[in-house]
Amino acid sequence: MSDSPFAEIDDRMLMRMHVEGDAEAFGEIYRRHRDRMWAVAVGVCGDRELAAEAVQDAFVSAFRRAGSYRGDAAVTTWLHRIVVNACIDLTRRVRPTSELTDEVVAAAPPAPDATGRVDPRLAVHEAMRRLPDEQRVALVLVDMHGVPVAEAAQVLDIPTGTVKSRCSRGREALGKALAAAGIDARGTSDAAASSDTTGHQADEGR
């Protein structure tokens, strides 16, 4: 059981209390949602330092703009929107957008390590980083964090069909990038699969 005096108060009421001058209400909003917003920011920014800066900027903005929250959407939806926008603004200032075209995939596939294997996590991270902003954000929300498509549409202020389309195009681009890096659908590299198969065949031949 939580010792917090706000434990039984929902997010909408906390926002109202903050707007009305409660000095601690927004701190509870921050404590409840910072980890989730941090995880989303890391996915969108592709960089932990940028994500930390974006989350800080976003919560400062949310604190100052709390009066604009009308309660027609969940507080988490409202926060997601502010965090996503902060991430996009920051990443565009820090580095130019690099779309994951076929030419980019061919020019800069993830490099294998000394064993000839490609780390699937690094390959996915690199592929996600190179997606257009709108596709990356849709995938982070829907695929990585399980946000329902309808809620993601509210966060991004776009139709649900557009969310689905961006996710579909993003998944297709990721699939091409991972295939170019030698990663199969199971998340293993071709070199690793070949090695495992060779080893299995050798064992059978003993």
XYZ file of N, CA, C and O in Angstrom:
824
model
N 0.846 -1.200 0.000
C 0.000 0.000 0.000
C 0.875 1.241 0.000
O 1.815 1.344 0.769
N 0.586 2.201 -0.857
C 1.405 3.399 -0.970
C 1.141 4.356 0.179
O 0.017 4.501 0.664
N 2.216 5.007 0.642
C 2.103 6.012 1.689
C 1.818 7.386 1.112
O 1.642 8.356 1.851
N 1.794 7.520 -0.212
C 1.583 8.811 -0.839
C 0.173 9.322 -0.552
O -0.805 8.579 -0.666
N 0.053 10.590 -0.187
C -1.286 11.155 0.030
C -2.097 11.252 -1.259
O -3.301 11.489 -1.218
N -1.432 11.039 -2.411
C -2.102 11.128 -3.707
C -2.483 9.761 -4.266
O -2.984 9.670 -5.388
N -2.230 8.694 -3.508
C -2.381 7.342 -4.042
C -3.771 7.062 -4.601
O -3.918 6.341 -5.596
N -4.795 7.608 -4.006
C -6.164 7.334 -4.429
C -6.722 8.383 -5.388
O -7.896 8.350 -5.734
N -5.882 9.319 -5.796
C -6.334 10.408 -6.665
C -5.926 10.107 -8.100
O -4.761 9.807 -8.368
N -6.873 10.196 -9.030
C -6.540 9.868 -10.421
C -5.799 11.028 -11.096
O -5.718 12.142 -10.561
N -5.268 10.733 -12.281
C -4.417 11.704 -12.979
C -5.157 12.999 -13.305
O -4.597 14.091 -13.186
N -6.385 12.869 -13.764
C -7.130 14.075 -14.134
C -7.310 15.019 -12.944
O -7.166 16.236 -13.072
N -7.632 14.448 -11.788
C -7.791 15.277 -10.606
C -6.462 15.904 -10.196
O -6.413 17.068 -9.774
N -5.388 15.156 -10.323
C -4.072 15.715 -9.999
C -3.755 16.908 -10.892
O -3.214 17.916 -10.427
N -4.089 16.799 -12.167
C -3.858 17.919 -13.070
C -4.664 19.141 -12.639
O -4.172 20.271 -12.645
N -5.915 18.894 -12.256
C -6.751 20.011 -11.813
C -6.165 20.646 -10.550
O -6.128 21.876 -10.422
N -5.708 19.804 -9.630
C -5.114 20.320 -8.394
C -3.875 21.160 -8.686
O -3.649 22.206 -8.077
N -3.065 20.681 -9.639
C -1.865 21.429 -10.016
C -2.228 22.801 -10.568
O -1.653 23.819 -10.173
N -3.184 22.823 -11.482
C -3.602 24.090 -12.094
C -4.152 25.044 -11.030
O -3.956 26.266 -11.112
N -4.811 24.474 -10.027
C -5.397 25.301 -8.974
C -4.394 25.714 -7.907
O -4.760 26.404 -6.944
N -3.138 25.285 -8.055
C -2.100 25.779 -7.174
C -1.487 24.800 -6.202
O -0.619 25.182 -5.401
N -1.878 23.516 -6.246
C -1.265 22.535 -5.351
C 0.202 22.366 -5.745
O 0.524 22.037 -6.886
N 1.075 22.551 -4.795
C 2.509 22.568 -5.084
C 3.097 21.176 -5.312
O 4.218 21.048 -5.810
N 2.374 20.130 -4.959
C 2.935 18.786 -5.039
C 2.225 17.883 -6.041
O 2.719 16.794 -6.349
N 1.101 18.309 -6.556
C 0.304 17.438 -7.422
C 1.047 17.031 -8.690
O 1.015 15.861 -9.100
N 1.732 17.974 -9.327
C 2.421 17.618 -10.572
C 3.599 16.691 -10.304
O 3.956 15.869 -11.153
N 4.204 16.808 -9.128
C 5.274 15.884 -8.766
C 4.796 14.440 -8.759
O 5.537 13.531 -9.142
N 3.556 14.229 -8.367
C 2.991 12.883 -8.394
C 2.770 12.414 -9.828
O 3.032 11.254 -10.159
N 2.301 13.324 -10.695
C 2.168 12.997 -12.120
C 3.521 12.554 -12.668
O 3.627 11.550 -13.384
N 4.550 13.301 -12.347
C 5.905 12.982 -12.816
C 6.349 11.615 -12.307
O 6.856 10.789 -13.074
N 6.155 11.345 -11.024
C 6.589 10.067 -10.459
C 5.859 8.891 -11.097
O 6.446 7.827 -11.320
N 4.583 9.088 -11.385
C 3.804 7.990 -11.967
C 4.219 7.645 -13.391
O 4.165 6.483 -13.798
N 4.604 8.640 -14.152
C 4.730 8.440 -15.598
C 6.131 8.653 -16.173
O 6.328 8.443 -17.364
N 7.094 9.032 -15.343
C 8.421 9.347 -15.887
C 9.071 8.140 -16.552
O 9.706 8.278 -17.604
N 8.937 6.957 -15.948
C 9.609 5.776 -16.509
C 9.042 5.420 -17.875
O 9.780 5.091 -18.809
N 7.740 5.464 -18.000
C 7.093 5.160 -19.281
C 7.506 6.185 -20.338
O 7.838 5.830 -21.475
N 7.493 7.456 -19.956
C 7.852 8.501 -20.916
C 9.332 8.416 -21.299
O 9.704 8.677 -22.436
N 10.155 8.025 -20.349
C 11.582 7.830 -20.633
C 11.769 6.716 -21.659
O 12.531 6.857 -22.624
N 11.060 5.601 -21.470
C 11.186 4.475 -22.394
C 10.732 4.867 -23.799
O 11.369 4.504 -24.790
N 9.639 5.607 -23.897
C 9.171 6.073 -25.199
C 10.203 7.000 -25.836
O 10.510 6.898 -27.027
N 10.761 7.892 -25.039
C 11.744 8.849 -25.551
C 12.986 8.150 -26.074
O 13.547 8.537 -27.108
N 13.445 7.120 -25.383
C 14.610 6.368 -25.853
C 14.312 5.740 -27.207
O 15.143 5.760 -28.120
N 13.110 5.196 -27.357
C 12.745 4.588 -28.630
C 12.674 5.596 -29.758
O 13.108 5.318 -30.869
N 12.124 6.768 -29.462
C 11.973 7.782 -30.509
C 13.313 8.427 -30.849
O 13.641 8.616 -32.024
N 14.103 8.755 -29.814
C 15.377 9.447 -30.041
C 16.486 8.502 -30.496
O 17.389 8.904 -31.229
N 16.425 7.248 -30.032
C 17.494 6.315 -30.351
C 18.790 6.626 -29.632
O 19.853 6.130 -29.998
N 18.714 7.439 -28.595
C 19.912 7.876 -27.873
C 19.490 8.236 -26.451
O 18.573 9.042 -26.260
N 20.150 7.651 -25.463
C 19.724 7.841 -24.076
C 19.930 9.275 -23.592
O 19.106 9.804 -22.846
N 21.012 9.908 -24.004
C 21.253 11.279 -23.572
C 20.225 12.232 -24.174
O 19.702 13.118 -23.483
N 19.946 12.065 -25.454
C 18.920 12.890 -26.088
C 17.555 12.627 -25.445
O 16.768 13.560 -25.242
N 17.287 11.364 -25.138
C 16.007 11.017 -24.515
C 15.858 11.697 -23.161
O 14.787 12.214 -22.830
N 16.935 11.698 -22.380
C 16.883 12.341 -21.065
C 16.589 13.828 -21.200
O 15.776 14.389 -20.446
N 17.233 14.465 -22.162
C 16.995 15.895 -22.381
C 15.577 16.145 -22.864
O 14.917 17.102 -22.420
N 15.097 15.285 -23.750
C 13.743 15.456 -24.285
C 12.694 15.281 -23.194
O 11.716 16.034 -23.132
N 12.878 14.283 -22.333
C 11.920 14.058 -21.246
C 11.918 15.242 -20.283
O 10.857 15.688 -19.824
N 13.096 15.756 -19.982
C 13.172 16.924 -19.107
C 12.427 18.109 -19.729
O 11.625 18.774 -19.064
N 12.700 18.356 -21.014
C 12.019 19.451 -21.712
C 10.503 19.231 -21.722
O 9.723 20.179 -21.538
N 10.101 17.985 -21.944
C 8.681 17.676 -22.053
C 7.950 17.898 -20.735
O 6.851 18.469 -20.713
N 8.536 17.462 -19.647
C 7.857 17.625 -18.361
C 7.835 19.085 -17.914
O 6.873 19.531 -17.288
N 8.880 19.833 -18.247
C 8.848 21.265 -17.966
C 7.721 21.916 -18.762
O 6.956 22.747 -18.241
N 7.604 21.521 -20.031
C 6.542 22.061 -20.875
C 5.172 21.666 -20.343
O 4.245 22.493 -20.290
N 5.024 20.406 -19.924
C 3.747 19.939 -19.388
C 3.384 20.695 -18.110
O 2.221 21.045 -17.893
N 4.373 20.936 -17.271
C 4.148 21.687 -16.029
C 3.606 23.081 -16.344
O 2.641 23.538 -15.726
N 4.224 23.719 -17.316
C 3.836 25.095 -17.648
C 2.525 25.167 -18.422
O 1.794 26.154 -18.331
N 2.248 24.121 -19.216
C 1.073 24.141 -20.091
C -0.104 23.360 -19.522
O -1.068 23.063 -20.227
N -0.046 23.033 -18.247
C -1.087 22.193 -17.653
C -2.480 22.790 -17.822
O -3.470 22.058 -17.931
N -2.555 24.097 -17.870
C -3.846 24.739 -18.045
C -4.490 24.430 -19.369
O -5.711 24.592 -19.533
N -3.690 23.978 -20.353
C -4.245 23.649 -21.675
C -4.842 22.249 -21.712
O -5.502 21.880 -22.692
N -4.604 21.472 -20.663
C -5.171 20.120 -20.616
C -6.649 20.216 -20.260
O -7.016 20.725 -19.199
N -7.510 19.703 -21.144
C -8.961 19.839 -20.980
C -9.632 18.575 -20.457
O -10.837 18.582 -20.203
N -8.878 17.500 -20.337
C -9.459 16.277 -19.800
C -10.213 15.432 -20.803
O -10.830 14.428 -20.423
N -10.180 15.793 -22.086
C -10.883 15.004 -23.089
C -10.104 13.761 -23.495
O -10.645 12.860 -24.135
N -8.847 13.690 -23.141
C -8.014 12.503 -23.359
C -7.332 12.165 -22.036
O -7.263 12.997 -21.127
N -6.842 10.943 -21.929
C -6.119 10.559 -20.720
C -4.877 11.424 -20.553
O -4.293 11.895 -21.531
N -4.479 11.623 -19.318
C -3.267 12.408 -19.056
C -2.067 11.750 -19.734
O -1.194 12.437 -20.264
N -2.029 10.424 -19.740
C -0.905 9.737 -20.387
C -0.861 10.034 -21.884
O 0.218 10.167 -22.462
N -2.032 10.115 -22.514
C -2.078 10.456 -23.939
C -1.524 11.857 -24.165
O -0.739 12.096 -25.093
N -1.938 12.782 -23.332
C -1.464 14.165 -23.405
C 0.049 14.237 -23.196
O 0.767 14.919 -23.930
N 0.556 13.483 -22.215
C 1.995 13.466 -21.955
C 2.761 12.830 -23.109
O 3.835 13.311 -23.493
N 2.235 11.729 -23.635
C 2.884 11.089 -24.783
C 3.079 12.089 -25.916
O 4.143 12.147 -26.542
N 2.038 12.869 -26.182
C 2.111 13.832 -27.290
C 3.219 14.853 -27.046
O 3.997 15.172 -27.945
N 3.309 15.356 -25.822
C 4.330 16.355 -25.503
C 5.725 15.748 -25.586
O 6.659 16.355 -26.123
N 5.879 14.526 -25.072
C 7.184 13.861 -25.104
C 7.617 13.566 -26.536
O 8.768 13.811 -26.917
N 6.709 13.020 -27.337
C 7.038 12.707 -28.736
C 7.452 13.968 -29.482
O 8.456 13.979 -30.215
N 6.704 15.037 -29.307
C 7.056 16.294 -29.988
C 8.404 16.823 -29.522
O 9.197 17.326 -30.330
N 8.681 16.703 -28.224
C 9.978 17.152 -27.701
C 11.114 16.327 -28.298
O 12.174 16.861 -28.648
N 10.892 15.026 -28.424
C 11.914 14.145 -29.007
C 12.195 14.508 -30.459
O 13.356 14.598 -30.878
N 11.134 14.698 -31.233
C 11.305 15.020 -32.647
C 11.994 16.362 -32.816
O 12.922 16.512 -33.628
N 11.566 17.359 -32.050
C 12.193 18.682 -32.145
C 13.676 18.608 -31.811
O 14.518 19.197 -32.509
N 13.999 17.869 -30.765
C 15.392 17.792 -30.331
C 16.251 17.041 -31.332
O 17.349 17.491 -31.692
N 15.778 15.896 -31.809
C 16.589 15.106 -32.741
C 16.784 15.842 -34.063
O 17.833 15.720 -34.698
N 15.788 16.611 -34.489
C 15.954 17.376 -35.733
C 16.955 18.502 -35.569
O 17.631 18.872 -36.539
N 17.069 19.033 -34.368
C 18.073 20.081 -34.135
C 19.475 19.493 -34.063
O 20.433 20.090 -34.545
N 19.569 18.318 -33.468
C 20.885 17.726 -33.211
C 21.447 17.031 -34.433
O 22.645 17.083 -34.701
N 20.584 16.360 -35.194
C 21.073 15.634 -36.376
C 20.031 15.691 -37.476
O 18.833 15.695 -37.208
N 20.460 15.686 -38.717
C 19.507 15.714 -39.829
C 18.742 14.399 -39.915
O 19.238 13.350 -39.524
N 17.524 14.478 -40.429
C 16.719 13.274 -40.624
C 17.339 12.425 -41.726
O 17.690 12.921 -42.775
N 17.469 11.127 -41.461
C 18.018 10.203 -42.454
C 17.020 9.079 -42.670
O 16.836 8.236 -41.815
N 16.349 9.094 -43.797
C 15.333 8.098 -44.043
C 15.963 6.767 -44.434
O 17.024 6.704 -45.047
N 15.261 5.696 -44.082
C 15.760 4.350 -44.333
C 15.344 3.906 -45.731
O 14.452 3.099 -45.924
N 16.009 4.478 -46.737
C 15.749 4.097 -48.117
C 16.606 2.884 -48.467
O 17.524 2.500 -47.732
N 16.324 2.284 -49.617
C 17.132 1.146 -50.057
C 18.597 1.549 -50.209
O 19.513 0.757 -49.931
N 18.833 2.791 -50.651
C 20.204 3.265 -50.840
C 20.942 3.372 -49.509
O 22.121 3.023 -49.397
N 20.230 3.846 -48.479
C 20.851 3.956 -47.155
C 21.183 2.582 -46.608
O 22.254 2.346 -46.047
N 20.254 1.647 -46.764
C 20.495 0.285 -46.285
C 21.728 -0.313 -46.950
O 22.587 -0.926 -46.308
N 21.844 -0.133 -48.260
C 22.974 -0.702 -48.992
C 24.289 -0.040 -48.604
O 25.330 -0.685 -48.548
N 24.225 1.260 -48.306
C 25.451 2.006 -48.020
C 25.958 1.804 -46.604
O 27.153 1.892 -46.356
N 25.052 1.530 -45.665
C 25.485 1.481 -44.261
C 24.793 0.373 -43.484
O 24.085 0.622 -42.520
N 25.009 -0.876 -43.892
C 24.419 -1.960 -43.105
C 25.185 -2.123 -41.801
O 26.374 -1.791 -41.734
N 24.552 -2.615 -40.735
C 25.267 -2.849 -39.479
C 26.422 -3.810 -39.704
O 26.293 -4.803 -40.422
N 27.562 -3.510 -39.120
C 28.761 -4.320 -39.337
C 28.770 -5.552 -38.443
O 28.413 -5.479 -37.278
N 29.196 -6.699 -38.975
C 29.323 -7.888 -38.133
C 30.518 -7.759 -37.202
O 31.439 -6.982 -37.445
N 30.493 -8.512 -36.103
C 31.626 -8.493 -35.178
C 32.689 -9.476 -35.650
O 32.636 -9.990 -36.768
N 33.657 -9.758 -34.789
C 34.793 -10.594 -35.171
C 34.376 -12.020 -35.525
O 35.083 -12.715 -36.245
N 33.242 -12.475 -35.016
C 32.782 -13.828 -35.311
C 31.972 -13.886 -36.594
O 31.548 -14.959 -37.009
N 31.746 -12.718 -37.201
C 30.942 -12.678 -38.414
C 29.467 -12.542 -38.151
O 28.656 -12.574 -39.068
N 29.100 -12.370 -36.874
C 27.695 -12.259 -36.520
C 27.291 -10.788 -36.383
O 28.083 -9.945 -35.996
N 26.051 -10.528 -36.679
C 25.487 -9.194 -36.497
C 24.576 -9.238 -35.281
O 23.712 -10.108 -35.178
N 24.791 -8.321 -34.332
C 23.954 -8.263 -33.136
C 22.559 -7.796 -33.557
O 22.403 -6.662 -34.018
N 21.525 -8.637 -33.404
C 20.186 -8.233 -33.836
C 19.700 -6.962 -33.168
O 19.029 -6.140 -33.787
N 20.050 -6.783 -31.884
C 19.585 -5.587 -31.177
C 20.185 -4.324 -31.778
O 19.498 -3.313 -31.941
N 21.468 -4.383 -32.109
C 22.108 -3.223 -32.718
C 21.554 -2.968 -34.113
O 21.387 -1.808 -34.523
N 21.279 -4.046 -34.826
C 20.733 -3.896 -36.174
C 19.353 -3.238 -36.122
O 19.045 -2.345 -36.910
N 18.520 -3.674 -35.187
C 17.190 -3.089 -35.044
C 17.298 -1.632 -34.616
O 16.598 -0.760 -35.145
N 18.192 -1.360 -33.667
C 18.381 0.011 -33.192
C 18.787 0.931 -34.338
O 18.232 2.030 -34.495
N 19.730 0.489 -35.143
C 20.208 1.311 -36.256
C 19.112 1.502 -37.298
O 18.923 2.601 -37.835
N 18.383 0.427 -37.567
C 17.302 0.521 -38.550
C 16.206 1.459 -38.056
O 15.681 2.274 -38.823
N 15.864 1.369 -36.791
C 14.851 2.265 -36.224
C 15.311 3.714 -36.302
O 14.525 4.617 -36.619
N 16.586 3.950 -36.021
C 17.105 5.321 -36.013
C 17.000 5.957 -37.396
O 16.813 7.169 -37.523
N 17.094 5.145 -38.430
C 17.095 5.667 -39.793
C 15.694 5.768 -40.410
O 15.559 6.258 -41.526
N 14.697 5.307 -39.698
C 13.341 5.449 -40.219
C 12.931 6.922 -40.228
O 13.386 7.707 -39.403
N 12.044 7.311 -41.132
C 11.460 8.650 -41.042
C 10.789 8.822 -39.682
O 10.271 7.855 -39.107
N 10.797 10.036 -39.166
C 10.271 10.296 -37.831
C 8.878 9.717 -37.627
O 8.600 9.080 -36.606
N 7.986 9.950 -38.594
C 6.601 9.554 -38.386
C 6.443 8.038 -38.300
O 5.622 7.529 -37.519
N 7.253 7.290 -39.049
C 7.183 5.830 -38.974
C 7.798 5.331 -37.675
O 7.254 4.424 -37.020
N 8.932 5.903 -37.303
C 9.592 5.479 -36.062
C 8.694 5.704 -34.852
O 8.556 4.827 -33.993
N 8.083 6.872 -34.778
C 7.223 7.186 -33.634
C 6.034 6.229 -33.572
O 5.687 5.733 -32.500
N 5.420 5.953 -34.709
C 4.279 5.032 -34.731
C 4.686 3.645 -34.246
O 3.966 3.014 -33.450
N 5.834 3.161 -34.692
C 6.299 1.836 -34.275
C 6.653 1.807 -32.792
O 6.379 0.829 -32.093
N 7.282 2.870 -32.309
C 7.640 2.931 -30.885
C 6.383 2.852 -30.027
O 6.316 2.090 -29.059
N 5.379 3.629 -30.382
C 4.150 3.643 -29.589
C 3.391 2.321 -29.688
O 3.050 1.703 -28.668
N 3.142 1.866 -30.913
C 2.260 0.720 -31.118
C 2.960 -0.614 -30.886
O 2.454 -1.480 -30.158
N 4.125 -0.797 -31.507
C 4.798 -2.092 -31.439
C 5.660 -2.260 -30.191
O 5.685 -3.337 -29.588
N 6.379 -1.215 -29.816
C 7.297 -1.344 -28.684
C 6.609 -1.161 -27.340
O 6.998 -1.797 -26.354
N 5.591 -0.293 -27.289
C 4.969 0.010 -26.001
C 3.501 -0.357 -25.916
O 2.848 -0.071 -24.915
N 2.996 -1.017 -26.933
C 1.655 -1.553 -26.869
C 0.539 -0.535 -26.752
O -0.543 -0.847 -26.251
N 0.797 0.689 -27.200
C -0.259 1.701 -27.184
C -1.296 1.329 -28.239
O -0.938 1.079 -29.393
N -2.581 1.254 -27.894
C -3.600 0.931 -28.898
C -3.563 1.925 -30.054
O -3.243 3.104 -29.864
N -3.891 1.446 -31.238
C -3.840 2.306 -32.424
C -4.690 3.557 -32.238
O -4.285 4.663 -32.614
N -5.874 3.394 -31.642
C -6.758 4.546 -31.441
C -6.108 5.589 -30.536
O -6.220 6.799 -30.780
N -5.420 5.128 -29.491
C -4.751 6.077 -28.592
C -3.546 6.709 -29.278
O -3.278 7.911 -29.110
N -2.808 5.907 -30.039
C -1.670 6.455 -30.782
C -2.136 7.537 -31.747
O -1.455 8.549 -31.948
N -3.303 7.329 -32.339
C -3.856 8.339 -33.241
C -4.151 9.632 -32.494
O -3.931 10.733 -33.018
N -4.631 9.515 -31.253
C -4.863 10.705 -30.435
C -3.545 11.393 -30.102
O -3.430 12.622 -30.157
N -2.543 10.595 -29.726
C -1.231 11.155 -29.385
C -0.669 11.947 -30.554
O -0.167 13.062 -30.395
N -0.758 11.367 -31.748
C -0.151 11.964 -32.934
C -1.087 12.910 -33.674
O -0.662 13.563 -34.631
N -2.339 12.938 -33.240
C -3.347 13.815 -33.856
C -3.504 13.514 -35.344
O -3.497 14.409 -36.192
N -3.637 12.218 -35.643
C -3.829 11.762 -37.016
C -4.888 10.657 -37.012
O -5.182 10.080 -35.959
N -5.480 10.329 -38.172
C -6.469 9.249 -38.216
C -5.842 7.891 -37.882
O -4.637 7.673 -38.083
N -6.677 6.972 -37.390
C -6.174 5.635 -37.058
C -5.606 4.946 -38.293
O -4.618 4.203 -38.196
N -6.223 5.177 -39.446
C -5.715 4.561 -40.672
C -4.311 5.011 -41.007
O -3.510 4.227 -41.531
N -3.989 6.260 -40.676
C -2.637 6.766 -40.928
C -1.637 6.099 -39.994
O -0.511 5.785 -40.399
N -2.042 5.874 -38.746
C -1.165 5.155 -37.806
C -0.861 3.763 -38.341
O 0.293 3.316 -38.364
N -1.900 3.063 -38.782
C -1.711 1.710 -39.311
C -0.797 1.722 -40.534
O 0.066 0.846 -40.683
N -0.991 2.713 -41.405
C -0.177 2.808 -42.611
C 1.285 3.066 -42.265
O 2.192 2.457 -42.846
N 1.528 3.982 -41.317
C 2.907 4.276 -40.926
C 3.571 3.070 -40.284
O 4.759 2.801 -40.530
N 2.820 2.345 -39.464
C 3.374 1.131 -38.859
C 3.705 0.101 -39.931
O 4.766 -0.537 -39.892
N 2.807 -0.054 -40.889
C 3.028 -1.034 -41.952
C 4.267 -0.690 -42.766
O 5.110 -1.563 -43.040
N 4.395 0.587 -43.156
C 5.569 0.990 -43.938
C 6.842 0.874 -43.108
O 7.899 0.492 -43.622
N 6.745 1.209 -41.822
C 7.916 1.099 -40.960
C 8.371 -0.333 -40.794
O 9.570 -0.633 -40.847
N 7.421 -1.236 -40.619
C 7.774 -2.658 -40.475
C 8.411 -3.188 -41.751
O 9.362 -3.977 -41.709
N 7.867 -2.763 -42.888
C 8.431 -3.205 -44.175
C 9.868 -2.710 -44.330
O 10.758 -3.460 -44.744
N 10.093 -1.435 -43.970
C 11.445 -0.882 -44.071
C 12.398 -1.578 -43.113
O 13.546 -1.873 -43.464
N 11.930 -1.862 -41.904
C 12.771 -2.579 -40.941
C 13.113 -3.968 -41.458
O 14.247 -4.434 -41.320
N 12.126 -4.640 -42.034
C 12.372 -5.972 -42.567
C 13.448 -5.970 -43.645
O 14.336 -6.828 -43.662
N 13.395 -4.969 -44.527
C 14.406 -4.864 -45.577
C 15.788 -4.598 -44.981
O 16.793 -5.176 -45.419
N 15.824 -3.703 -43.991
C 17.105 -3.356 -43.379
C 17.710 -4.543 -42.659
O 18.914 -4.815 -42.762
N 16.890 -5.288 -41.943
C 17.401 -6.445 -41.208
C 17.824 -7.553 -42.159
O 18.819 -8.248 -41.922
N 17.084 -7.724 -43.256
C 17.476 -8.718 -44.251
C 18.819 -8.350 -44.872
O 19.681 -9.206 -45.085
N 19.021 -7.042 -45.141
C 20.288 -6.592 -45.708
C 21.438 -6.796 -44.732
O 22.585 -6.994 -45.133
N 21.125 -6.763 -43.425
C 22.143 -6.968 -42.403
C 22.353 -8.436 -42.082
O 23.183 -8.789 -41.246
N 21.580 -9.307 -42.752
C 21.738 -10.739 -42.522
C 20.998 -11.251 -41.317
O 21.347 -12.290 -40.755
N 19.943 -10.516 -40.884
C 19.147 -10.952 -39.741
C 17.865 -11.562 -40.267
O 17.137 -10.939 -41.039
N 17.561 -12.803 -39.835
C 16.334 -13.431 -40.297
C 15.184 -13.081 -39.357
O 15.336 -12.354 -38.384
N 14.021 -13.623 -39.646
C 12.813 -13.265 -38.894
C 12.900 -13.702 -37.435
O 12.181 -13.179 -36.585
N 13.772 -14.669 -37.126
C 13.903 -15.122 -35.745
C 14.857 -14.265 -34.940
O 15.055 -14.487 -33.753
N 15.502 -13.272 -35.614
C 16.415 -12.389 -34.903
C 17.825 -12.922 -34.824
O 18.615 -12.510 -33.980
N 18.177 -13.885 -35.688
C 19.534 -14.407 -35.719
C 20.176 -14.039 -37.041
O 19.508 -13.901 -38.060
N 21.504 -13.894 -37.024
C 22.192 -13.536 -38.252
C 22.371 -14.764 -39.121
O 22.390 -15.899 -38.650
N 22.499 -14.528 -40.434
C 22.722 -15.641 -41.354
C 23.993 -16.399 -41.012
O 24.060 -17.620 -41.092
N 25.024 -15.628 -40.597
C 26.289 -16.276 -40.249
C 26.111 -17.185 -39.052
O 26.634 -18.298 -39.002
N 25.352 -16.719 -38.061
C 25.124 -17.524 -36.869
C 24.307 -18.760 -37.221
O 24.583 -19.860 -36.756
N 23.269 -18.570 -38.060
C 22.434 -19.700 -38.447
C 23.252 -20.724 -39.205
O 23.112 -21.927 -39.004
N 24.129 -20.237 -40.117
C 24.972 -21.142 -40.887
C 25.916 -21.905 -39.978
O 26.107 -23.104 -40.116
N 26.486 -21.186 -38.998
C 27.405 -21.821 -38.058
C 26.693 -22.879 -37.242
O 27.193 -23.975 -37.031
N 25.475 -22.553 -36.768
C 24.723 -23.498 -35.963
C 24.375 -24.731 -36.774
O 24.446 -25.874 -36.289
N 24.002 -24.518 -38.042
C 23.640 -25.643 -38.899
C 24.844 -26.530 -39.166
O 24.766 -27.761 -39.083
N 25.981 -25.881 -39.446
C 27.212 -26.639 -39.700
C 27.595 -27.456 -38.488
O 27.974 -28.622 -38.591
N 27.494 -26.827 -37.308
C 27.849 -27.525 -36.085
C 26.932 -28.689 -35.822
O 27.360 -29.762 -35.400
N 25.632 -28.501 -36.102
C 24.662 -29.577 -35.895
C 24.949 -30.745 -36.842
O 24.899 -31.896 -36.429
N 25.294 -30.411 -38.106
C 25.591 -31.455 -39.061
C 26.849 -32.212 -38.662
O 26.942 -33.432 -38.794
N 27.833 -31.438 -38.128
C 29.061 -32.088 -37.695
C 28.814 -33.032 -36.550
O 29.373 -34.139 -36.489
N 27.924 -32.618 -35.610
C 27.605 -33.471 -34.488
C 26.943 -34.763 -34.950
O 27.207 -35.844 -34.433
N 26.061 -34.629 -35.972
C 25.377 -35.809 -36.467
C 26.337 -36.767 -37.153
O 26.108 -37.970 -37.192
N 27.436 -36.200 -37.706
C 28.377 -37.042 -38.430
C 29.343 -37.766 -37.536
O 30.127 -38.592 -38.004
N 29.332 -37.452 -36.218
C 30.265 -38.124 -35.307
C 29.801 -39.525 -34.959
O 28.624 -39.785 -34.868
